[in-house]
PDB file of C-alpha atoms in Angstrom:
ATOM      1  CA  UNK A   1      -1.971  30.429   3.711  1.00  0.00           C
ATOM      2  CA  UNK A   2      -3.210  27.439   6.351  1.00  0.00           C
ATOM      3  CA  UNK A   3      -1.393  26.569   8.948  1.00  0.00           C
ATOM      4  CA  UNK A   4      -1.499  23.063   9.086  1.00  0.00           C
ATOM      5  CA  UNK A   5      -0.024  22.626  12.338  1.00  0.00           C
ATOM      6  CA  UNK A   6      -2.762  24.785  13.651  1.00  0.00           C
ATOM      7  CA  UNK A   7      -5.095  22.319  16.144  1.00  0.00           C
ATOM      8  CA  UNK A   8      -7.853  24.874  16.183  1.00  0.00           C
ATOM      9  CA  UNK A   9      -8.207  25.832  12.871  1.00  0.00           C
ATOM     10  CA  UNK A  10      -9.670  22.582  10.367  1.00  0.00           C
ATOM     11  CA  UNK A  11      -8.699  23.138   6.825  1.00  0.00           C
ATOM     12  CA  UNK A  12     -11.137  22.743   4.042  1.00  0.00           C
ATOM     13  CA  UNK A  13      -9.907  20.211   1.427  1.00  0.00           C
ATOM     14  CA  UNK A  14      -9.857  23.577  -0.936  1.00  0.00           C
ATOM     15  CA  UNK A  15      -7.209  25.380   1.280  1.00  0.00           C
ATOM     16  CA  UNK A  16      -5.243  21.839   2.172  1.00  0.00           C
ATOM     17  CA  UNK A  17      -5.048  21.820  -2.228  1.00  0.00           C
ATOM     18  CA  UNK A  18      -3.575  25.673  -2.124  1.00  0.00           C
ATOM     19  CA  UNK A  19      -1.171  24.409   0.489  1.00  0.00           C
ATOM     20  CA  UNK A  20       0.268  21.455  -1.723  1.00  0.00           C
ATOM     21  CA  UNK A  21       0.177  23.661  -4.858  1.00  0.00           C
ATOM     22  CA  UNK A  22       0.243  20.505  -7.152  1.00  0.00           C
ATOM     23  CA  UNK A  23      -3.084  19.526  -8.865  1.00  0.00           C
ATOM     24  CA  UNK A  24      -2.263  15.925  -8.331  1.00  0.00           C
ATOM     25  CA  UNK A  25      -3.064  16.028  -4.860  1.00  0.00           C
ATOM     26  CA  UNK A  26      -7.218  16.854  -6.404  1.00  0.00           C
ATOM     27  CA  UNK A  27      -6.838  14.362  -8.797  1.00  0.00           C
ATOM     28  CA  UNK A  28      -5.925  11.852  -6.425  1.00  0.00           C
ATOM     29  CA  UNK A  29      -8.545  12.197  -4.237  1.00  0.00           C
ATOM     30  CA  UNK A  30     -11.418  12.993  -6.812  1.00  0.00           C
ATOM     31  CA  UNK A  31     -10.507   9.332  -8.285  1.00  0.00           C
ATOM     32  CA  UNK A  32     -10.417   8.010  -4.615  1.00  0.00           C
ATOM     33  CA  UNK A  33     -13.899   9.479  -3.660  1.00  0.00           C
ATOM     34  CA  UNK A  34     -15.297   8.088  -7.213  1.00  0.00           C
ATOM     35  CA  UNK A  35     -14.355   4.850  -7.051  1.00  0.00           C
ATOM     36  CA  UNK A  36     -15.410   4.163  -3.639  1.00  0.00           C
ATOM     37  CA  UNK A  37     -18.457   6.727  -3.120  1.00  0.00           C
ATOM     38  CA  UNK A  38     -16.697   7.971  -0.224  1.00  0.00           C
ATOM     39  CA  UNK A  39     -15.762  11.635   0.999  1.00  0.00           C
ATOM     40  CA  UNK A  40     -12.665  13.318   2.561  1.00  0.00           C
ATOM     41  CA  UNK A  41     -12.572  13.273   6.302  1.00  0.00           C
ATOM     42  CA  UNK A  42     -10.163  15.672   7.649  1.00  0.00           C
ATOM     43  CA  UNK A  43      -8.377  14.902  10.765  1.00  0.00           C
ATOM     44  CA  UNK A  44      -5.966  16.584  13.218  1.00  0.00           C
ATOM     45  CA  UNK A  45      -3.353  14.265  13.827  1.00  0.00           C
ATOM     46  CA  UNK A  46      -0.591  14.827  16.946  1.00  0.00           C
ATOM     47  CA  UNK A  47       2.004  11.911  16.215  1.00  0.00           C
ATOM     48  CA  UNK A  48       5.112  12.367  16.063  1.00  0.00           C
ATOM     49  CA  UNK A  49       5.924  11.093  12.487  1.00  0.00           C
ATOM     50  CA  UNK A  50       3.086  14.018  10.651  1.00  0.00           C
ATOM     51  CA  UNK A  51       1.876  16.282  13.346  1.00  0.00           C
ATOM     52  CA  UNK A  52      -0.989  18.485  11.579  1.00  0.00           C
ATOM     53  CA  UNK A  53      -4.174  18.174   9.357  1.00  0.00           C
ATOM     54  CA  UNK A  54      -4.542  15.160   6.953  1.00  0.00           C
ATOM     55  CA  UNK A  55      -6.660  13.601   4.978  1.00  0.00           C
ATOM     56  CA  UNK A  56      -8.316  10.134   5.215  1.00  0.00           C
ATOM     57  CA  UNK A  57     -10.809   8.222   3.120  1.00  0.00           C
ATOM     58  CA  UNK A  58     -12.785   5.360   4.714  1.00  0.00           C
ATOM     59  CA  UNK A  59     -15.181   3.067   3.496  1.00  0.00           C
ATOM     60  CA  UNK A  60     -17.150   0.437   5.787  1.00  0.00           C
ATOM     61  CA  UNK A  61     -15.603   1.513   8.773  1.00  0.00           C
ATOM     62  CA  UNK A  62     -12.146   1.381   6.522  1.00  0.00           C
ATOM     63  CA  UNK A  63      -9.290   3.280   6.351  1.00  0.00           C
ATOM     64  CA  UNK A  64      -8.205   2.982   2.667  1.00  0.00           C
ATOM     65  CA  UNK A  65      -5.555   5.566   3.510  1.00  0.00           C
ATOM     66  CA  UNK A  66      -4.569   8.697   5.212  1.00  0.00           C
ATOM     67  CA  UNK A  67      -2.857  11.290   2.947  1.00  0.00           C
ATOM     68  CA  UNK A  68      -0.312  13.511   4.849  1.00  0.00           C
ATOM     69  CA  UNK A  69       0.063  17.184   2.925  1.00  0.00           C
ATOM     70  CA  UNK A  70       3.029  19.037   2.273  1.00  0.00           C
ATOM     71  CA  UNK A  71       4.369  21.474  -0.065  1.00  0.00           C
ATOM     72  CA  UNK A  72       4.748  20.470  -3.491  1.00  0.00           C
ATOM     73  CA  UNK A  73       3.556  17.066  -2.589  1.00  0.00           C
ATOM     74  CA  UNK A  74       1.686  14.685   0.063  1.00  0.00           C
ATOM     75  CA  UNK A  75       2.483  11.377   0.904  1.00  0.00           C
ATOM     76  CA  UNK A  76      -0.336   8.500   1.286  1.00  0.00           C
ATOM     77  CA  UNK A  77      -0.205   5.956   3.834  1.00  0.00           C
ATOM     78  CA  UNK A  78      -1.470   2.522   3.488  1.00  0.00           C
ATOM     79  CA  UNK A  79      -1.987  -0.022   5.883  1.00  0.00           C
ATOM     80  CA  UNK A  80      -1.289  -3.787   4.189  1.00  0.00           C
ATOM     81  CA  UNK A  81      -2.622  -5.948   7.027  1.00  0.00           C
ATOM     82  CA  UNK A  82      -3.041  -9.951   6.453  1.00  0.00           C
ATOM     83  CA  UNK A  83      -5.746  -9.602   4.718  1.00  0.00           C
ATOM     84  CA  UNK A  84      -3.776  -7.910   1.576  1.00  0.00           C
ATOM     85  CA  UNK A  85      -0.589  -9.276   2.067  1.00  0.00           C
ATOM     86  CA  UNK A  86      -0.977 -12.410  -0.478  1.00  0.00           C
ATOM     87  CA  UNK A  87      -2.586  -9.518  -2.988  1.00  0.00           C
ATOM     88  CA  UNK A  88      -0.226  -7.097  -2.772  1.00  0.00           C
ATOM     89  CA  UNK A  89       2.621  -9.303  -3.159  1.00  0.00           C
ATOM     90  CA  UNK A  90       1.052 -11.206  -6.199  1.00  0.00           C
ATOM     91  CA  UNK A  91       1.632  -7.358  -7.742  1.00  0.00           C
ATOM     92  CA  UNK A  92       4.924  -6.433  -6.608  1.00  0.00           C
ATOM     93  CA  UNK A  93       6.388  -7.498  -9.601  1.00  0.00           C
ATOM     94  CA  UNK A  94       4.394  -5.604 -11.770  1.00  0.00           C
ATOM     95  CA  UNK A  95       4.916  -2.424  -9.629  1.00  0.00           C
ATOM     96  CA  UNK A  96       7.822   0.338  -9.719  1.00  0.00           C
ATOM     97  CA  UNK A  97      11.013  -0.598  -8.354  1.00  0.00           C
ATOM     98  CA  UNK A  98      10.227   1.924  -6.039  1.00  0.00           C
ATOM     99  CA  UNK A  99       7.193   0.730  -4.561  1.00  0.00           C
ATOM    100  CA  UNK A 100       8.697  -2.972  -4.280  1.00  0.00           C
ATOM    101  CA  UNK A 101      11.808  -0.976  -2.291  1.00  0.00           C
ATOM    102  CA  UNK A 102       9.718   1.040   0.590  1.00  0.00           C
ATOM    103  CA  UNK A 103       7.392  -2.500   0.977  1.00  0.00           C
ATOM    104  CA  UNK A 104      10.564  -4.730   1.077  1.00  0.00           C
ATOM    105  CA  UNK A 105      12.149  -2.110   3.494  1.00  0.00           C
ATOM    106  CA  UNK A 106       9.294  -1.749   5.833  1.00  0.00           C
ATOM    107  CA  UNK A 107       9.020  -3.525   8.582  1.00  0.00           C
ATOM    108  CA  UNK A 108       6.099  -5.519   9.001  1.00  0.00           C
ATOM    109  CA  UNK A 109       4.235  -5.297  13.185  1.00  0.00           C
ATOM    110  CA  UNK A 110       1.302  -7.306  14.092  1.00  0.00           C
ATOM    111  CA  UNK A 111       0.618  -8.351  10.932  1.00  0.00           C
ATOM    112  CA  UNK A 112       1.049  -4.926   8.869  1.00  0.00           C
ATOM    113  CA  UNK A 113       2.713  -2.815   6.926  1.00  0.00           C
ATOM    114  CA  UNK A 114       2.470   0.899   7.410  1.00  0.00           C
ATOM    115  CA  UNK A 115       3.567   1.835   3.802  1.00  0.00           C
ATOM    116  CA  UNK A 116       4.202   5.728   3.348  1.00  0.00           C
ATOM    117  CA  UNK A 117       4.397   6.836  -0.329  1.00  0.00           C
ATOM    118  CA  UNK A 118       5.200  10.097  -1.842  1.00  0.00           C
ATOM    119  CA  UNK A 119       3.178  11.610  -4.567  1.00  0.00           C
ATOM    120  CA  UNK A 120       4.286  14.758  -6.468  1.00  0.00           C
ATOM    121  CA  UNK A 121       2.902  13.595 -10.335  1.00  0.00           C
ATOM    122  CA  UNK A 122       0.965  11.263 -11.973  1.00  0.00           C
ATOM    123  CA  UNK A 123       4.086   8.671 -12.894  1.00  0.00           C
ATOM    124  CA  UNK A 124       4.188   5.078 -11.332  1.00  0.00           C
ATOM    125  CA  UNK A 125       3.768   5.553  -8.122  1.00  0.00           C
ATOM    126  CA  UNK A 126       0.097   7.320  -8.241  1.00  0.00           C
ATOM    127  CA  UNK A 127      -1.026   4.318 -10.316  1.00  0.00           C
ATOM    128  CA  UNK A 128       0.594   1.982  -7.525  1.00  0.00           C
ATOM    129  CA  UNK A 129      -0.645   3.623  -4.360  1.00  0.00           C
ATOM    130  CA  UNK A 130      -4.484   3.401  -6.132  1.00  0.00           C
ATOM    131  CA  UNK A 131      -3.990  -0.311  -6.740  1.00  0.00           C
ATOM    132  CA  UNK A 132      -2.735  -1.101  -3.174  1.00  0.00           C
ATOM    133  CA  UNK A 133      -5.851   1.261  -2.516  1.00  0.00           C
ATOM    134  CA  UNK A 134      -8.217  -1.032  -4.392  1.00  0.00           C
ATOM    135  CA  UNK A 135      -6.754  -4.561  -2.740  1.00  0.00           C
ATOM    136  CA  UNK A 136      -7.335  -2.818   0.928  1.00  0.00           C
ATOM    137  CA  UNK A 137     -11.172  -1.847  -0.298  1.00  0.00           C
ATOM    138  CA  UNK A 138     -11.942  -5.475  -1.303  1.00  0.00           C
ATOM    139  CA  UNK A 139      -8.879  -7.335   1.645  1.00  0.00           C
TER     140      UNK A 139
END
């Protein structure tokens, strides 16, 4: 088993999938690198909120969003800067109940929203997090 707090020791994607043990967290990012031709870059992060190995997926220079692993689960982070705001409000409505909660609740700094979602199957909130995914690839 990986050690994900281990700085010295960079997970394949492969081993990061064992760690989650849900086949979601594959899914999510096979539709991520199909729709946007882009590939996994793993990263070490050391801040305090998710210290350890994640996951990000950029395209043009992007972020689209950093997935955080974790047993059973991962959570995805999305940034909604000014640039999506107007777009990912228009959708709110249409979005869990959920979704609308964490974006009402979070607090919005220099112009964002750092937007942490948790993902453990393929119910509402996978379908939301890839739509706030494809506003920030076209914001």
């Amino acid at each position: 088993m990986i050690d994900l707090q281990d700085k010295n020791s960079c997970p394949a994607i492969e081993e990061i999938s064992e760690y989650v043990r849900n086949p979601v967290f594959m899914q999510f990012c096979s539709e991520i690198k199909s729709a946007y031709q882009c590939i996994e870059k793993i990263e070490y992060s050391s801040c305090s909120w998710a210290k350890g190995w994640n996951v990000k997926f950029k395209k043009a220079g992007k972020t689209l969003c950093t997935i955080y692993p974790k047993e059973g689960g991962f959570t995805v982070m999305i940034v909604v800067g000014a640039k999506e705001k107007a777009s990912v409000e228009a959708i709110l409505p249409e979005c869990t109940a959920e979704l609308r909660n964490i974006y009402n609740q979070t607090r919005e700094g220099n112009g964002q929203r750092w937007l942490t979602l948790d993902i453990e199957d393929r119910e509402g909130m996978y379908d939301d997090c890839l739509r706030l995914i494809r506003i920030r690839r076209i914001g």
